[in-house]
Coordinates of N, CA, C and O in Angstrom, one line a residue:
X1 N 15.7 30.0 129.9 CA 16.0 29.5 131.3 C 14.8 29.7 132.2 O 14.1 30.7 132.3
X2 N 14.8 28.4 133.1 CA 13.4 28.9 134.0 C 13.9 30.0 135.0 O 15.1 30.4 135.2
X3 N 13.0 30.2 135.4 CA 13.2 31.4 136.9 C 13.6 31.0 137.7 O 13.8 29.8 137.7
X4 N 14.0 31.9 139.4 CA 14.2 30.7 140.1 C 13.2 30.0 141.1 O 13.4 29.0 141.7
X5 N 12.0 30.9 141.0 CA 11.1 30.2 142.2 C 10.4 29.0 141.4 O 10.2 28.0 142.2
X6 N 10.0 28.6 139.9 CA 9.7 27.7 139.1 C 10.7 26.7 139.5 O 10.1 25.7 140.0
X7 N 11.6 26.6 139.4 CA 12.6 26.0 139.8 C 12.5 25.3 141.0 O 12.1 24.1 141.0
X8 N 12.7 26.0 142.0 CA 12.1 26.2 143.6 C 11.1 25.3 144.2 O 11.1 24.4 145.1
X9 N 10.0 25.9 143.2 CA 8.5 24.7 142.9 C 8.6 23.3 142.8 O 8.1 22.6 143.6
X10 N 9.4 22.7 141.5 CA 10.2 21.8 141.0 C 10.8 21.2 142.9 O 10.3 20.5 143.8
X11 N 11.4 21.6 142.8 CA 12.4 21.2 144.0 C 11.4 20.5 145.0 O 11.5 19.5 145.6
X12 N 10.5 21.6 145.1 CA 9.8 21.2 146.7 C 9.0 20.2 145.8 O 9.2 19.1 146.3
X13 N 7.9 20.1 144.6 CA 7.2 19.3 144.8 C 7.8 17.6 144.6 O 7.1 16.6 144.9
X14 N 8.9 17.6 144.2 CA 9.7 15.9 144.4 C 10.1 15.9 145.6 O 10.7 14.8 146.0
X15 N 10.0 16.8 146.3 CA 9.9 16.2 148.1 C 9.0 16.0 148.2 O 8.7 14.8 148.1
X16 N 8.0 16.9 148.3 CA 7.0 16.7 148.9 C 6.1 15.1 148.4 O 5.4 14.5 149.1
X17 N 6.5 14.6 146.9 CA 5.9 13.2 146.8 C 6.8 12.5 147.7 O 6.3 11.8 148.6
X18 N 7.7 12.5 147.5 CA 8.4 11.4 148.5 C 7.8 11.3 150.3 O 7.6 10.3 151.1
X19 N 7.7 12.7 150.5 CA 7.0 12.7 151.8 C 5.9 12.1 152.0 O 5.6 11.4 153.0
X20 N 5.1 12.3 150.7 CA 3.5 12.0 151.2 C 3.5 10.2 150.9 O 2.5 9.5 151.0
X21 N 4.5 9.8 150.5 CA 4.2 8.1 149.9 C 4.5 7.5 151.3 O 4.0 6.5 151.6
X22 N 5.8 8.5 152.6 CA 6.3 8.0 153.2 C 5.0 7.8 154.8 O 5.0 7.2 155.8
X23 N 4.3 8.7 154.1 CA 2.9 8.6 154.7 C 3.2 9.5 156.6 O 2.7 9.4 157.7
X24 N 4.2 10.3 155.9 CA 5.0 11.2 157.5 C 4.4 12.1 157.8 O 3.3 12.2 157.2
X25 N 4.6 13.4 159.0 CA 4.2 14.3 159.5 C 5.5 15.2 159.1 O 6.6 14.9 159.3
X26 N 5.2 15.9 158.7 CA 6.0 16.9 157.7 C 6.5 18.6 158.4 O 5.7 19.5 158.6
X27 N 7.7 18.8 158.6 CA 7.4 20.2 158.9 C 8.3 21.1 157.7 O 9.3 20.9 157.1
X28 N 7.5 22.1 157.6 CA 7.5 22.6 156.0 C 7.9 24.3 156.7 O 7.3 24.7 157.6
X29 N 8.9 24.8 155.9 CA 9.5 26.0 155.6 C 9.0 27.1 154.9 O 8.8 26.9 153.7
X30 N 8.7 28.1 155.3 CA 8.8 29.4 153.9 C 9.4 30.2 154.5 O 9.5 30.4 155.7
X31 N 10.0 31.1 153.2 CA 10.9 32.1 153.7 C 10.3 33.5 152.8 O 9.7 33.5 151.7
X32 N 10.5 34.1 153.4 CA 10.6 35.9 152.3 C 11.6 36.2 152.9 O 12.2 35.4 153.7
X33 N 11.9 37.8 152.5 CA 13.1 38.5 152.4 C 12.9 38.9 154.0 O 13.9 38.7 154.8
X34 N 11.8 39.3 154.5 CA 11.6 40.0 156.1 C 11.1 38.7 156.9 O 11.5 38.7 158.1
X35 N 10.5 37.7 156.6 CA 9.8 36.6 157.6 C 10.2 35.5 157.3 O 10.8 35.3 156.3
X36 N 9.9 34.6 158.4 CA 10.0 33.2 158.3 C 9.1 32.5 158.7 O 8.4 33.0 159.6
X37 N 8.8 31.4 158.4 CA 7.7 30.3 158.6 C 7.6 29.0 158.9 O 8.2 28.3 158.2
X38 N 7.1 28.5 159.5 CA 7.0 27.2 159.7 C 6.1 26.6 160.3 O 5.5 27.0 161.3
X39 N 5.7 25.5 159.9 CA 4.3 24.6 159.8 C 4.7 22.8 160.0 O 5.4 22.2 159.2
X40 N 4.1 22.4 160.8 CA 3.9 21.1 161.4 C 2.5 20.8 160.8 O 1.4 21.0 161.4
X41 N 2.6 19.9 159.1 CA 1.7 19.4 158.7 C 1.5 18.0 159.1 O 2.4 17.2 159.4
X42 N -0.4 17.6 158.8 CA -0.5 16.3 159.2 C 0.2 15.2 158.0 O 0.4 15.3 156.8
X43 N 0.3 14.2 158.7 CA 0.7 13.2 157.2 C -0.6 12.7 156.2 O -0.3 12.1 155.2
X44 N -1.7 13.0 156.6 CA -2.4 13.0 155.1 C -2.5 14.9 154.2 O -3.1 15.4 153.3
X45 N -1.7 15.4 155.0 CA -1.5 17.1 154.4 C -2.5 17.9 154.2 O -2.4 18.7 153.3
X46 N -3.5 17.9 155.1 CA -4.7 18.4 154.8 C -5.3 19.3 156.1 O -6.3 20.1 156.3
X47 N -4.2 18.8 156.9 CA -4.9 19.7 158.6 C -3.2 20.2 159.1 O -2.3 19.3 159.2
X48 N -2.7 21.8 159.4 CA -1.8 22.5 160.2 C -2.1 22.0 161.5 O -3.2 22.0 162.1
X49 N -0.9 21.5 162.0 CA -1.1 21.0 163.5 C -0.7 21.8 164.6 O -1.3 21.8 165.7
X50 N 0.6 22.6 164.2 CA 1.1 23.8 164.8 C 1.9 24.5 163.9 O 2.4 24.0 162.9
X51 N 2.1 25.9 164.4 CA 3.0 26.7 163.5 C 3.5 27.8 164.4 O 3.0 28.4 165.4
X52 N 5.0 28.2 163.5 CA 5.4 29.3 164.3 C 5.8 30.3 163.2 O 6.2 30.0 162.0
X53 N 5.7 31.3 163.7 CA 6.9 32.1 162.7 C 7.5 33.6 163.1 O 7.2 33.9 164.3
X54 N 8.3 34.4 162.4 CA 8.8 35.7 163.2 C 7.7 37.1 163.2 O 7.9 38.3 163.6
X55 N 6.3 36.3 162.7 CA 5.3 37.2 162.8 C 4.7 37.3 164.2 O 3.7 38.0 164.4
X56 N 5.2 36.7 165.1 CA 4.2 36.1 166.0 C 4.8 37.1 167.3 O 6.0 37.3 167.3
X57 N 4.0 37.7 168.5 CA 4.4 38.9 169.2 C 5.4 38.6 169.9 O 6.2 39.4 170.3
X58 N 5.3 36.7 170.2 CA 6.4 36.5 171.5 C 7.6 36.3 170.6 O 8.7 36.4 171.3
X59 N 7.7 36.2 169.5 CA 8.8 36.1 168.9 C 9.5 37.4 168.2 O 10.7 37.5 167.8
X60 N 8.5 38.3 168.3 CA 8.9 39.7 167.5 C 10.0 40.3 168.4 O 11.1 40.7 168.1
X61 N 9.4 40.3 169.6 CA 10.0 40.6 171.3 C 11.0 40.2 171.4 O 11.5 40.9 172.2
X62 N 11.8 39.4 171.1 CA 13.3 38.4 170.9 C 14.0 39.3 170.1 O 14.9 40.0 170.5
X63 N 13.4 39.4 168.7 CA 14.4 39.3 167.3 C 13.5 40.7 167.3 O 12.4 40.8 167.8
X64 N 14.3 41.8 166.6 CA 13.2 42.8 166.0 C 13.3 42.4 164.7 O 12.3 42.2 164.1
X65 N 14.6 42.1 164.1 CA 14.2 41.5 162.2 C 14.6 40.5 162.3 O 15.7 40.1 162.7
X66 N 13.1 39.8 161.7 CA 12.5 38.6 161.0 C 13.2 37.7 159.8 O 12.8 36.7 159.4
X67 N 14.0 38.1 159.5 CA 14.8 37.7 158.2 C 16.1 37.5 158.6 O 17.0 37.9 157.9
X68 N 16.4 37.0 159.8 CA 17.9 36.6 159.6 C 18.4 35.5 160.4 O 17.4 35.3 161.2
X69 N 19.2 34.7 160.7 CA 19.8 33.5 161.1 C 19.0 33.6 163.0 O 18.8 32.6 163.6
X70 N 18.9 34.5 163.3 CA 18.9 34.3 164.8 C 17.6 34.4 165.4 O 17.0 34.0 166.5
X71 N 17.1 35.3 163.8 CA 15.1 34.7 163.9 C 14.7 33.6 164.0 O 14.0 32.9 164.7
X72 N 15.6 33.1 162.7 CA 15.2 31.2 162.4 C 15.6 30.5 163.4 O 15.1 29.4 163.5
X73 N 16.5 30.8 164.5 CA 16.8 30.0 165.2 C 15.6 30.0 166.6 O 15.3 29.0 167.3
X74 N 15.1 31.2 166.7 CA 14.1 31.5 167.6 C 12.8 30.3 167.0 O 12.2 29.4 167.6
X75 N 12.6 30.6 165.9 CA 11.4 29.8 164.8 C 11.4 28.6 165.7 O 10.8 28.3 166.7
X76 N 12.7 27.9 165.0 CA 12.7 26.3 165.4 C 12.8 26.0 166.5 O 12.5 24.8 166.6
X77 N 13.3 26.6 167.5 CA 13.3 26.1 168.7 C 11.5 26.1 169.0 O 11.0 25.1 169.4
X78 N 11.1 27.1 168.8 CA 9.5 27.5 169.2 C 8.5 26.0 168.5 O 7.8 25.1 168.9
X79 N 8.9 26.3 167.5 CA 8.1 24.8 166.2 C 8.5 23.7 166.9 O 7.5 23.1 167.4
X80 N 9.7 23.1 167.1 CA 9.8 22.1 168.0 C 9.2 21.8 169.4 O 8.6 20.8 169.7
X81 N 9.3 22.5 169.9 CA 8.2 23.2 171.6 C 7.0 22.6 171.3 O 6.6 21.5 171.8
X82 N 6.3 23.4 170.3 CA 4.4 23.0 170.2 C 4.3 22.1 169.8 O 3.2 21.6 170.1
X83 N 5.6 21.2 168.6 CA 5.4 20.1 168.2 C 5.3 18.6 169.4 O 4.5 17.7 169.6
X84 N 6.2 18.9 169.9 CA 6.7 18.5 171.6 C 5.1 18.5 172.2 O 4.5 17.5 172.5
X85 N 4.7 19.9 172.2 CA 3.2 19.4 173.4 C 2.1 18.8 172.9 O 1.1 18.6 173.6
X86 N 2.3 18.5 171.4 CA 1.1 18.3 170.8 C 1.7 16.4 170.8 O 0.9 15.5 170.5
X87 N 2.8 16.3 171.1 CA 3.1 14.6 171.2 C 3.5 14.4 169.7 O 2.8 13.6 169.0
X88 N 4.3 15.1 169.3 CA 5.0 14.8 167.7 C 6.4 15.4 168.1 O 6.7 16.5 168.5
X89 N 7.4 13.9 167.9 CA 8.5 14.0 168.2 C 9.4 13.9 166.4 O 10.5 14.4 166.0
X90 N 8.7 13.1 165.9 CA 9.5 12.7 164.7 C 8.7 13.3 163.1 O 7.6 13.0 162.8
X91 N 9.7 14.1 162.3 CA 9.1 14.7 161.0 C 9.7 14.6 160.0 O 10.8 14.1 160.0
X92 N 9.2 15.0 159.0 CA 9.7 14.7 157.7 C 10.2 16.0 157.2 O 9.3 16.6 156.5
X93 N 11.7 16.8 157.5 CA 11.6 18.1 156.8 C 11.4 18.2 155.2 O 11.8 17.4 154.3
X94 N 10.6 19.7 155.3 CA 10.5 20.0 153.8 C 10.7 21.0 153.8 O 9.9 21.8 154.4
X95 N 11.5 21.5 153.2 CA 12.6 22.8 152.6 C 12.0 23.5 152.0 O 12.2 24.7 151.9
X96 N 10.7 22.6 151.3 CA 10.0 23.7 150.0 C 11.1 24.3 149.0 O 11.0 25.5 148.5
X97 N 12.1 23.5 148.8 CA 12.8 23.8 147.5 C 14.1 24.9 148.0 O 15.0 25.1 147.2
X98 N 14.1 25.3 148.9 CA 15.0 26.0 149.4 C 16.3 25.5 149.2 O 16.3 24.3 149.0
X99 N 17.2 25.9 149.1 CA 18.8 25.2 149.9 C 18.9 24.9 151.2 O 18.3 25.4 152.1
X100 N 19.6 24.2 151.2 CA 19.6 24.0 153.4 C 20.9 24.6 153.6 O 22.0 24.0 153.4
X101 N 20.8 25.7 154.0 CA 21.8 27.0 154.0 C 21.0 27.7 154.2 O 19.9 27.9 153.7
X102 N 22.0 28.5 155.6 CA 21.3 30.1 156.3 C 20.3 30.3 156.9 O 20.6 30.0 158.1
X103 N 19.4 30.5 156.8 CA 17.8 30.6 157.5 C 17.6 29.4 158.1 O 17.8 29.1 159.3
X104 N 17.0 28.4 156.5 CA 16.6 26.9 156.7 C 17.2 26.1 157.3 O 16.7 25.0 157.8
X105 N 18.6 26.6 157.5 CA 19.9 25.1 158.1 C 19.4 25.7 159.7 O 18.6 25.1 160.3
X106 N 19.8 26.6 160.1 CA 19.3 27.6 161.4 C 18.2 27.0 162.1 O 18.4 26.3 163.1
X107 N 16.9 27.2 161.5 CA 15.5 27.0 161.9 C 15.8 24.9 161.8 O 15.5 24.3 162.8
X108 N 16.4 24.3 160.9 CA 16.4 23.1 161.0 C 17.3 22.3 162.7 O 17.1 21.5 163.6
X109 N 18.1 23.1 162.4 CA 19.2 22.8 163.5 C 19.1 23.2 164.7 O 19.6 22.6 165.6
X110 N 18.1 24.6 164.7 CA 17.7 24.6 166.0 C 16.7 24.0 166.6 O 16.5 24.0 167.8
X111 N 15.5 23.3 165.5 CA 15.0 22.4 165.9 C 15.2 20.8 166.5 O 14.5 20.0 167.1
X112 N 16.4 20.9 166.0 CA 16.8 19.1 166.2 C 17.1 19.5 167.8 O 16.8 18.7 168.7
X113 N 17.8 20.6 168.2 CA 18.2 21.0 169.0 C 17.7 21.0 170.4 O 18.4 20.7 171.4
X114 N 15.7 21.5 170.3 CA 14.8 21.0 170.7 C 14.8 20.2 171.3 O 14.8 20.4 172.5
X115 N 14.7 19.3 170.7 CA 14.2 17.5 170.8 C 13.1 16.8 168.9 O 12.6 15.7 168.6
X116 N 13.2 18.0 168.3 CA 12.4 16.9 167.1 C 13.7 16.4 166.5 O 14.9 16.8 166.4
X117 N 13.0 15.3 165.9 CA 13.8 14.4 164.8 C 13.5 14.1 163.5 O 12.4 13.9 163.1
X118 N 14.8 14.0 162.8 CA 14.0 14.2 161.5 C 14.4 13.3 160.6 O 13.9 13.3 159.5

């Protein structure tokens, strides 16, 4: 039986071709057990346009732990914000193989919440 991040891998990289054929601006997820992440890639995937995550001091200052539903929601609201000033309203989520459950649904939902669309 494979493992589960092999798996995981699997998952994210048949999004991610779908993304890149759709020729979109992509905002892409990682998770560990203490942090969260998120990244506003370009649509040829080669340049970070903005990013946020629960490492960052204005966000530490909100949430003290990084790993849970109310971090992620701090995330995405924040990722939507810079995506917003930089004039990117519309994205292509990518889970990176995740479930969309808990963290990911969080950080997703509070992004739409924002103003991005997805």
């Amino acid at each position: 039986m494979q493992d589960k991040n092999a798996a995981r891998l699997r998952r994210a990289r048949k999004t991610r071709a779908k993304i890149s054929e759709l020729r979109a601006v992509r905002l892409t997820v990682h998770r560990s057990n203490s942090h969260l992440y998120a990244q506003i890639i370009a649509s040829d995937g080669n340049k970070v346009l903005a990013s946020a995550s629960t490492l960052e001091a204005e966000v530490k200052k909100t949430v003290p732990n990084g790993g849970n539903v109310k971090a992620a929601e701090v995330v995405g609201k924040r990722i939507a914000e810079k995506a917003k000033g930089i004039g990117i309203s519309e994205v292509a989520f990518d889970r990176s193989g995740y479930r969309y459950h808990g963290r990911v649904k969080a950080l997703a939902e509070a992004a739409r919440e924002a103003g991005l669309k997805f």
